[in-house]
Coordinates of C-alpha atoms in Angstrom, one line a residue:
M369 CA 40.1 155.8 16.2
P370 CA 40.4 157.0 19.8
A371 CA 38.9 154.8 22.5
S372 CA 35.6 155.8 24.0
P373 CA 35.6 157.1 27.6
S374 CA 34.1 153.8 28.9
T375 CA 36.8 151.8 27.0
A376 CA 39.5 154.1 28.3
R377 CA 38.3 153.7 31.9
A378 CA 38.2 149.9 31.5
I379 CA 41.7 149.8 30.2
N380 CA 43.0 152.1 33.0
D381 CA 41.3 149.9 35.6
R382 CA 42.8 146.7 34.3
V383 CA 46.3 148.3 34.2
A384 CA 45.9 149.5 37.8
L385 CA 44.7 146.1 39.0
R386 CA 47.5 144.3 37.2
L387 CA 50.0 146.6 38.9
L388 CA 48.5 145.9 42.3
Q389 CA 48.8 142.2 41.6
Q390 CA 52.4 142.4 40.5
E391 CA 53.7 145.1 42.9
G392 CA 51.5 144.6 45.9
P393 CA 49.8 147.5 47.7
L394 CA 50.4 151.0 46.2
T395 CA 49.5 154.5 47.0
A396 CA 47.6 156.7 44.5
G397 CA 50.8 158.6 43.9
Q398 CA 52.6 155.4 43.0
L399 CA 49.8 154.3 40.7
K400 CA 50.1 157.7 39.0
Q401 CA 53.9 157.3 38.5
L402 CA 53.6 153.7 37.3
T403 CA 50.7 154.2 34.9
G404 CA 51.6 157.7 33.6
L405 CA 48.0 158.8 34.2
S406 CA 47.0 162.1 35.5
R407 CA 46.2 162.6 39.2
P408 CA 42.4 163.2 38.6
T409 CA 42.3 160.0 36.4
V410 CA 44.0 157.9 39.1
A411 CA 41.7 159.4 41.7
D412 CA 38.7 158.4 39.6
L413 CA 39.8 154.8 39.0
V414 CA 40.7 154.3 42.7
E415 CA 37.2 155.5 43.6
R416 CA 35.6 153.2 40.9
L417 CA 37.6 150.1 42.0
T418 CA 36.9 150.7 45.6
A419 CA 33.2 151.1 45.0
S420 CA 33.2 147.8 43.0
G421 CA 34.8 145.9 45.9
L422 CA 38.0 145.1 44.0
I423 CA 40.4 147.2 46.0
T424 CA 40.5 148.6 49.5
V425 CA 42.8 150.6 51.8
V426 CA 45.2 148.1 53.4
G427 CA 47.5 150.5 55.3
E428 CA 49.5 153.7 55.0
S429 CA 52.8 154.6 53.6
G430 CA 55.2 157.5 54.1
E431 CA 57.0 159.2 56.9
Q432 CA 53.9 161.0 58.3
R433 CA 51.6 157.9 57.6
R434 CA 48.5 160.1 57.5
G435 CA 46.3 161.7 54.9
P436 CA 44.8 160.5 51.7
N437 CA 48.1 160.5 49.8
A438 CA 49.6 158.0 52.3
R439 CA 46.8 155.4 51.8
L440 CA 47.9 152.1 50.4
Y441 CA 45.5 150.3 48.2
G442 CA 45.5 146.6 47.6
I443 CA 43.3 144.0 45.9
V444 CA 40.6 142.6 48.0
A445 CA 42.2 139.2 48.3
G446 CA 39.1 137.5 49.8
R447 CA 36.9 138.5 46.8
A448 CA 37.5 135.0 45.4
H449 CA 39.1 131.7 46.4
L450 CA 41.0 129.5 44.0
A451 CA 42.2 125.8 44.1
A452 CA 45.1 124.2 42.3
L453 CA 45.5 120.4 41.9
D454 CA 48.5 118.3 41.0
V455 CA 47.0 115.0 39.9
R456 CA 49.3 112.0 40.2
T457 CA 49.0 108.4 39.5
E458 CA 49.1 107.6 43.2
G459 CA 47.0 110.5 44.4
V460 CA 46.5 114.3 44.3
L461 CA 48.0 117.4 45.9
V462 CA 45.7 120.3 46.6
L463 CA 46.1 123.9 47.6
V464 CA 43.6 126.7 48.1
S465 CA 44.5 130.4 47.8
D466 CA 42.9 133.8 47.8
L467 CA 42.6 136.0 44.7
V468 CA 46.2 137.3 44.9
G469 CA 47.6 133.8 45.1
R470 CA 48.4 133.6 48.9
V471 CA 48.2 130.0 49.9
L472 CA 45.6 129.5 52.7
A473 CA 45.6 125.7 53.0
E474 CA 47.1 122.7 51.4
A475 CA 46.7 118.9 51.6
S476 CA 47.5 115.6 49.9
M477 CA 45.3 112.6 49.3
P478 CA 46.9 109.2 48.6
I479 CA 44.8 107.1 46.2
G480 CA 45.7 103.4 46.0
G481 CA 46.1 101.8 42.7
D482 CA 43.4 99.2 43.6
A483 CA 40.8 101.9 44.2
G484 CA 38.0 101.9 41.6
T485 CA 37.3 104.9 39.5
G486 CA 34.3 106.1 41.5
P487 CA 35.9 105.8 44.9
A488 CA 39.1 107.4 43.6
V489 CA 37.2 110.4 42.2
E490 CA 35.3 110.7 45.5
Q491 CA 38.5 110.8 47.5
A492 CA 40.0 113.5 45.3
V493 CA 36.9 115.7 45.3
A494 CA 36.6 115.3 49.1
A495 CA 40.2 116.4 49.5
V496 CA 39.4 119.6 47.6
E497 CA 36.3 120.3 49.7
R498 CA 38.1 119.7 53.0
T499 CA 41.0 122.0 51.9
A500 CA 38.6 124.7 50.9
K501 CA 36.8 124.5 54.2
E502 CA 40.2 124.6 56.1
A503 CA 41.0 127.8 54.1
G504 CA 37.7 129.4 55.1
A505 CA 36.4 129.4 51.5
D506 CA 32.6 129.2 51.2
R507 CA 33.0 128.6 47.5
L508 CA 35.7 128.2 44.9
H509 CA 35.7 130.6 42.0
T510 CA 38.3 128.8 39.8
V511 CA 40.0 125.4 40.0
G512 CA 43.1 124.7 38.0
I513 CA 44.2 121.0 37.5
G514 CA 47.5 119.8 36.3
A515 CA 47.5 116.1 35.1
P516 CA 49.6 113.8 33.0
G517 CA 48.0 113.2 29.6
L518 CA 47.0 114.9 26.4
I519 CA 44.6 117.7 26.5
D520 CA 42.2 117.9 23.6
P521 CA 42.6 121.4 22.2
A522 CA 39.0 121.5 20.9
T523 CA 37.3 120.5 24.2
G524 CA 39.9 121.2 26.9
D525 CA 39.3 117.7 28.2
L526 CA 41.9 115.1 29.2
R527 CA 42.1 112.5 26.5
D528 CA 41.9 108.8 27.1
S529 CA 45.5 107.5 27.4
A530 CA 46.8 104.0 28.1
G531 CA 48.7 103.7 31.3
L532 CA 46.9 106.4 33.2
P533 CA 44.2 105.8 35.8
A534 CA 40.6 106.2 34.6
W535 CA 39.7 108.5 37.5
H536 CA 42.0 111.2 36.1
R537 CA 39.6 111.7 33.2
N538 CA 36.5 111.9 35.4
L539 CA 37.9 114.3 38.0
A540 CA 37.2 117.6 36.3
A541 CA 33.5 116.7 35.6
A542 CA 33.1 115.5 39.2
L543 CA 34.5 118.8 40.6
Q544 CA 32.3 120.8 38.3
E545 CA 29.3 118.9 39.6
R546 CA 30.2 119.2 43.2
L547 CA 31.4 122.9 43.0
P548 CA 28.5 124.7 41.3
G549 CA 29.6 128.0 39.8
A550 CA 33.3 127.1 39.8
R551 CA 35.3 127.4 36.6
V552 CA 37.3 124.1 36.3
T553 CA 40.1 123.8 33.8
V554 CA 42.6 121.0 33.1
E555 CA 46.1 121.4 31.6
N556 CA 49.0 119.0 31.0
E557 CA 51.3 119.1 34.0
T558 CA 54.4 119.6 32.0
N559 CA 52.9 122.6 30.3
L560 CA 52.0 124.0 33.8
A561 CA 55.5 123.5 35.0
A562 CA 56.8 125.4 32.0
L563 CA 54.4 128.3 32.7
A564 CA 55.6 128.4 36.4
E565 CA 59.3 128.4 35.3
Q566 CA 58.5 131.2 32.9
R567 CA 56.7 133.4 35.5
E568 CA 58.6 132.5 38.7
G569 CA 61.5 130.2 37.9
A570 CA 64.5 129.5 35.7
A571 CA 63.0 131.0 32.5
R572 CA 61.9 134.3 33.9
D573 CA 64.0 136.2 31.4
R574 CA 63.0 134.1 28.4
E575 CA 60.2 134.6 26.0
T576 CA 61.2 131.4 24.1
F577 CA 62.4 128.2 25.7
V578 CA 61.7 124.5 26.1
L579 CA 61.2 122.7 29.4
L580 CA 62.5 119.1 29.2
W581 CA 60.8 117.1 31.8
L582 CA 62.9 114.2 33.2
G583 CA 61.2 112.0 35.8
H584 CA 59.6 108.6 35.7
G585 CA 59.0 109.3 32.0
V586 CA 60.1 112.2 29.8
G587 CA 58.2 115.0 28.1
A588 CA 58.6 118.6 27.0
A589 CA 56.8 121.9 27.0
V590 CA 57.4 124.5 24.3
V591 CA 57.1 128.2 24.9
L592 CA 57.6 130.4 21.7
D593 CA 57.4 134.2 21.8
G594 CA 55.9 134.0 25.3
I595 CA 53.1 131.6 24.2
L596 CA 52.7 128.0 25.3
R597 CA 52.4 125.9 22.1
R598 CA 50.2 122.8 22.3
G599 CA 50.1 121.6 18.7
A600 CA 47.2 120.6 16.4
S601 CA 46.2 117.6 18.6
G602 CA 47.6 118.9 22.0
G603 CA 50.6 116.6 21.7
T604 CA 53.5 119.1 21.4
G605 CA 56.3 117.9 23.6
E606 CA 55.7 114.1 23.4
I607 CA 59.5 113.7 23.2
G608 CA 59.4 110.2 24.8
F609 CA 58.4 108.9 21.3
L610 CA 61.4 110.6 19.6
P611 CA 63.4 108.0 17.7
V612 CA 67.0 108.2 18.8
P613 CA 70.3 106.3 18.4
G614 CA 71.3 104.0 21.2
T615 CA 68.1 102.1 21.6
T616 CA 67.4 98.5 20.4
S617 CA 64.1 99.3 18.7
L618 CA 61.8 102.0 17.5
P619 CA 58.8 103.4 19.4
S620 CA 55.3 102.6 18.2
A621 CA 52.1 104.7 18.2
T622 CA 51.1 103.2 21.5
D623 CA 54.4 102.6 23.3
C624 CA 57.4 104.9 23.6
D625 CA 59.8 102.0 24.4
G626 CA 62.7 102.4 21.9
G627 CA 62.3 106.2 21.8
F628 CA 64.0 108.9 23.9
H629 CA 62.2 107.5 26.9
S630 CA 64.3 104.4 26.8
L631 CA 67.4 106.4 27.2
T632 CA 66.4 108.9 29.9
G633 CA 63.3 107.5 31.7
A634 CA 63.7 106.5 35.4
A635 CA 64.1 102.8 34.6
A636 CA 66.9 103.6 32.1
I637 CA 68.7 105.8 34.6
G638 CA 68.5 103.2 37.3
A639 CA 69.8 100.5 34.9
L640 CA 72.7 102.8 33.9
A641 CA 73.6 103.4 37.5
V642 CA 73.8 99.6 38.2
R643 CA 75.7 98.9 35.0
L644 CA 78.4 101.5 36.0
G645 CA 78.7 100.1 39.5
L646 CA 76.6 102.6 41.4
P647 CA 74.0 101.7 44.0
A648 CA 70.6 100.8 42.5
P649 CA 67.9 103.4 43.1
A650 CA 65.8 102.6 46.1
T651 CA 62.7 102.7 43.9
P652 CA 62.4 102.3 40.1
D653 CA 60.6 105.6 39.6
G654 CA 61.3 109.3 39.3
P655 CA 62.2 109.9 42.9
G656 CA 64.5 106.9 42.9
A657 CA 66.3 108.0 39.8
A658 CA 66.5 111.6 41.1
A659 CA 68.2 110.3 44.3
I660 CA 71.1 108.7 42.5
V661 CA 71.5 111.7 40.1
R662 CA 71.5 114.0 43.1
R663 CA 74.2 112.0 44.9
A664 CA 76.3 111.8 41.8
A665 CA 76.1 115.5 41.2
R666 CA 76.9 116.3 44.8
T667 CA 79.9 113.9 44.8
T668 CA 81.2 115.4 41.6
A669 CA 80.9 118.9 43.0
E670 CA 82.6 118.0 46.3
A671 CA 85.4 116.2 44.5
D672 CA 86.2 119.4 42.7
G673 CA 86.1 121.3 45.9
S674 CA 83.6 123.8 44.6
A675 CA 80.5 122.8 46.4
G676 CA 78.9 125.3 48.8
A677 CA 77.4 124.6 52.2
D678 CA 74.4 122.9 50.7
G679 CA 76.4 120.8 48.2
V680 CA 75.7 123.2 45.4
A681 CA 78.3 123.4 42.6
T682 CA 79.8 126.8 42.1
G683 CA 81.8 126.0 39.1
S684 CA 81.2 124.7 35.6
L685 CA 81.7 121.2 34.3
D686 CA 84.5 120.3 32.0
A687 CA 83.0 118.0 29.4
G688 CA 86.1 116.0 28.7
R689 CA 86.9 115.0 32.3
G690 CA 83.4 115.1 33.8
R691 CA 84.9 117.3 36.5
L692 CA 84.0 120.8 37.7
A693 CA 86.0 123.6 36.2
P694 CA 86.1 126.8 38.3
G695 CA 84.4 130.0 37.4
G696 CA 81.0 129.0 36.1
P697 CA 77.9 130.8 37.4
A698 CA 75.6 128.8 39.6
S699 CA 72.7 131.1 40.4
V700 CA 70.1 128.7 39.0
A701 CA 71.7 125.8 40.7
E702 CA 71.6 127.7 44.0
A703 CA 67.9 128.3 43.6
A704 CA 67.3 124.7 42.7
A705 CA 69.3 123.5 45.7
A706 CA 67.3 125.7 48.1
D707 CA 64.1 124.1 46.9
G708 CA 65.4 120.6 45.9
A709 CA 64.0 117.8 48.0
E710 CA 64.8 114.2 47.6
G711 CA 61.5 113.9 45.9
A712 CA 61.5 117.0 43.7
A713 CA 58.6 117.5 41.3
G714 CA 58.3 115.1 38.4
A715 CA 55.8 113.5 36.2
G716 CA 55.4 111.2 33.3
A717 CA 56.0 112.3 29.9
G718 CA 53.5 115.0 29.1
G719 CA 50.9 112.3 28.9
A720 CA 51.3 110.1 25.9
A721 CA 50.1 106.6 25.7
G722 CA 52.4 103.9 27.0
S723 CA 55.1 104.0 29.6
S724 CA 56.1 107.6 29.1
A725 CA 52.7 108.6 30.2
E726 CA 52.8 107.0 33.6
A727 CA 53.3 109.6 36.3
G728 CA 56.4 108.9 38.4
Y729 CA 56.2 111.8 40.7
G730 CA 58.5 113.4 43.2
G731 CA 57.6 116.4 45.4
P732 CA 56.3 115.6 48.8
A733 CA 55.2 112.0 49.5
L734 CA 51.5 111.8 49.4
G735 CA 50.1 112.2 52.9
E736 CA 52.6 114.9 53.7
S737 CA 52.4 118.7 53.2
A738 CA 52.9 119.8 49.7
S739 CA 55.5 122.3 51.0
V740 CA 57.9 119.8 52.5
D741 CA 59.8 119.4 49.3
A742 CA 61.5 122.7 50.1
A743 CA 62.7 121.4 53.4
V744 CA 65.3 118.9 52.2
A745 CA 68.3 120.5 50.6
F746 CA 70.5 119.2 47.7
G747 CA 72.0 115.9 49.0
G748 CA 70.0 116.4 52.2
D749 CA 69.0 112.7 52.5
G750 CA 72.3 112.0 54.4
S751 CA 73.5 109.5 51.7
A752 CA 77.3 109.1 51.6
P753 CA 79.1 110.5 48.6
L754 CA 79.7 108.1 45.7
D755 CA 83.0 107.1 44.2
P756 CA 84.0 110.4 42.4
D757 CA 85.2 108.6 39.2
L758 CA 82.0 106.5 39.0
A759 CA 79.8 109.5 39.7
A760 CA 81.5 111.6 37.0
R761 CA 81.2 108.8 34.5
F762 CA 77.6 108.2 35.3
L763 CA 76.7 111.9 34.9
G764 CA 78.7 112.0 31.6
V765 CA 76.8 109.1 30.1
L766 CA 73.5 110.5 31.3
A767 CA 74.4 113.9 29.8
D768 CA 75.3 112.2 26.5
R769 CA 71.8 110.7 26.4
I770 CA 70.0 113.8 27.3
A771 CA 71.9 115.9 24.8
V772 CA 70.8 113.6 22.0
G773 CA 67.1 114.5 22.6
V774 CA 67.9 118.1 23.3
A775 CA 69.8 118.5 20.0
S776 CA 66.8 117.3 18.1
V777 CA 64.6 119.8 19.8
V778 CA 67.1 122.6 19.2
A779 CA 67.5 121.7 15.5
V780 CA 63.7 122.1 15.0
L781 CA 62.8 125.0 17.4
D782 CA 66.0 126.9 18.1
P783 CA 64.7 127.9 21.5
G784 CA 67.9 129.4 22.8
C785 CA 67.2 128.0 26.2
V786 CA 66.4 124.5 27.6
V787 CA 65.3 124.0 31.2
L788 CA 65.9 120.6 32.7
G789 CA 62.9 120.0 34.9
G790 CA 61.2 117.0 36.7
E791 CA 62.8 115.2 39.5
V792 CA 65.9 114.2 37.6
G793 CA 66.6 117.5 35.9
Q794 CA 66.2 119.4 39.2
A795 CA 68.2 116.9 41.1
G796 CA 71.2 117.2 38.7
G797 CA 71.2 121.0 39.1
A798 CA 73.9 123.1 37.4
V799 CA 76.2 120.1 37.4
L800 CA 74.1 118.1 34.9
A801 CA 72.9 121.2 33.1
R802 CA 76.4 122.2 32.2
L803 CA 77.4 118.8 31.1
V804 CA 74.5 118.7 28.7
Q805 CA 75.3 122.2 27.5
E806 CA 78.9 121.3 26.7
R807 CA 77.8 118.3 24.7
L808 CA 75.1 120.2 22.9
R809 CA 77.6 122.8 21.9
R810 CA 79.5 120.2 20.0
M811 CA 76.4 118.7 18.4
S812 CA 74.6 121.8 17.3
P813 CA 75.6 125.1 15.6
L814 CA 72.7 126.9 17.4
A815 CA 73.7 128.6 20.6
T816 CA 71.5 127.2 23.4
E817 CA 71.8 127.7 27.2
V818 CA 70.9 124.7 29.4
R819 CA 69.5 125.5 32.8
A820 CA 68.3 123.5 35.8
S821 CA 64.7 124.0 37.1
S822 CA 64.5 126.3 40.1
L823 CA 61.0 125.4 41.3
G824 CA 61.4 121.7 42.1
G825 CA 58.4 119.9 43.5
T826 CA 56.2 123.0 43.4
A827 CA 56.3 123.6 39.7
V828 CA 53.0 121.9 38.7
L829 CA 51.0 123.3 41.6
R830 CA 52.5 126.8 41.0
G831 CA 51.5 126.6 37.4
A832 CA 48.0 125.4 38.2
L833 CA 47.6 128.2 40.7
L834 CA 48.9 130.8 38.3
T835 CA 46.5 129.8 35.5
A836 CA 43.6 129.7 38.0
R837 CA 44.5 133.1 39.3
E838 CA 44.8 134.6 35.8
R839 CA 41.4 133.2 34.7
A840 CA 39.7 134.4 37.9
Q841 CA 41.2 137.9 37.6
D842 CA 40.4 138.1 33.9
E843 CA 36.7 137.6 34.8
L844 CA 36.6 139.7 38.0
F845 CA 38.6 142.6 36.6
A846 CA 36.6 142.8 33.4
P847 CA 34.4 145.8 32.8
P848 CA 30.7 145.3 34.0
E849 CA 29.3 145.0 30.4
R850 CA 31.3 141.9 29.9
H851 CA 29.8 140.0 32.8

């Protein structure tokens, strides 16, 4: 049955608006070419969308730069303002953007562990209000929150989890009360990082992949056929509880000690470094573990003579010797290095109860701009290189441990691609990713590419912003009868 004229117009309008979001300002002629619609149909939709206040003329294009055919149309970015939050154990990062996702203001608010629930919530809400004011936003249309913990698939609320601050669970309701009319949503931060990697990062060319989050704790996000999978209870990806060989006990329903977390969490990485004769991490958390991993990866790359100006490996790792072998591609590593700060993004395990749920974050230190994590390059903390043999041995053992968990995921899901995210995954870059891939190739018959995250400390915020923008545009771009 053919679509009615009104339905056809609504479909055409949505297609045009999506193109303007993806491509930026376009002329009517470009819209005609990209949509395949006739010139009169494009003229009608441009008139409709302009009259509704969704698009406007933003400039001119072409050699003569005059006349109606040269007009560039763009989305009215100020039609709505959005906020994205990266909620952490020790505070919150906030950014406010316009409707097309251009960041207008950003801030961070440290929240002490001794702050009560009420004061902590008030500090976080006040930070959002101040950032919105700085951005010139009279009101926020949509707020996207990324937080450690399980999200109840029935209610969309953050579930009560041991090891997480109580103020996390109260923040969304407080924002909804203080921001009347705003649409407030909460999502697990590992899931948001995976969405960001899919849209803008290391998994842009993948419809199916798994993001393995390696930070203070460990977790995973699963994207199958382009869709983020949450599971019956919202617990998909609680890989910290995965029973694995090499631990002294089994995990319990309330504590992931003895599971995969005990092999690859920040504390385990720090203990491994000390046992192998490397310096102890400065702090027993995600950023501390990432620092030693980054130094080891940089040292290994430099020892092979294949590191670029930023210390980025341009070769692949030979699994047997733990050294770089020439010729491997490093495009993902280069992107990671460009964005890789000493405190790259990280979080606890996807939010389960117990130690894997505690957020051990990287990214910028709270109290600094959320964008500073792009300012420090791979190895940019000035630390001296490590002993090459010790560094290679450390990375080899760490890769062995990571591969055990990855092999279990691959055996069940066959994702074809695993992205190593979090502070530790991003810090190891292509060096660690290739070591893991070599080991995985020996353990599994299923071909799987292992990549390093390319978004670093921005992943959770980017994912929160992308989901907020999508929700706002779905509503604002809907035909009038749906409002």
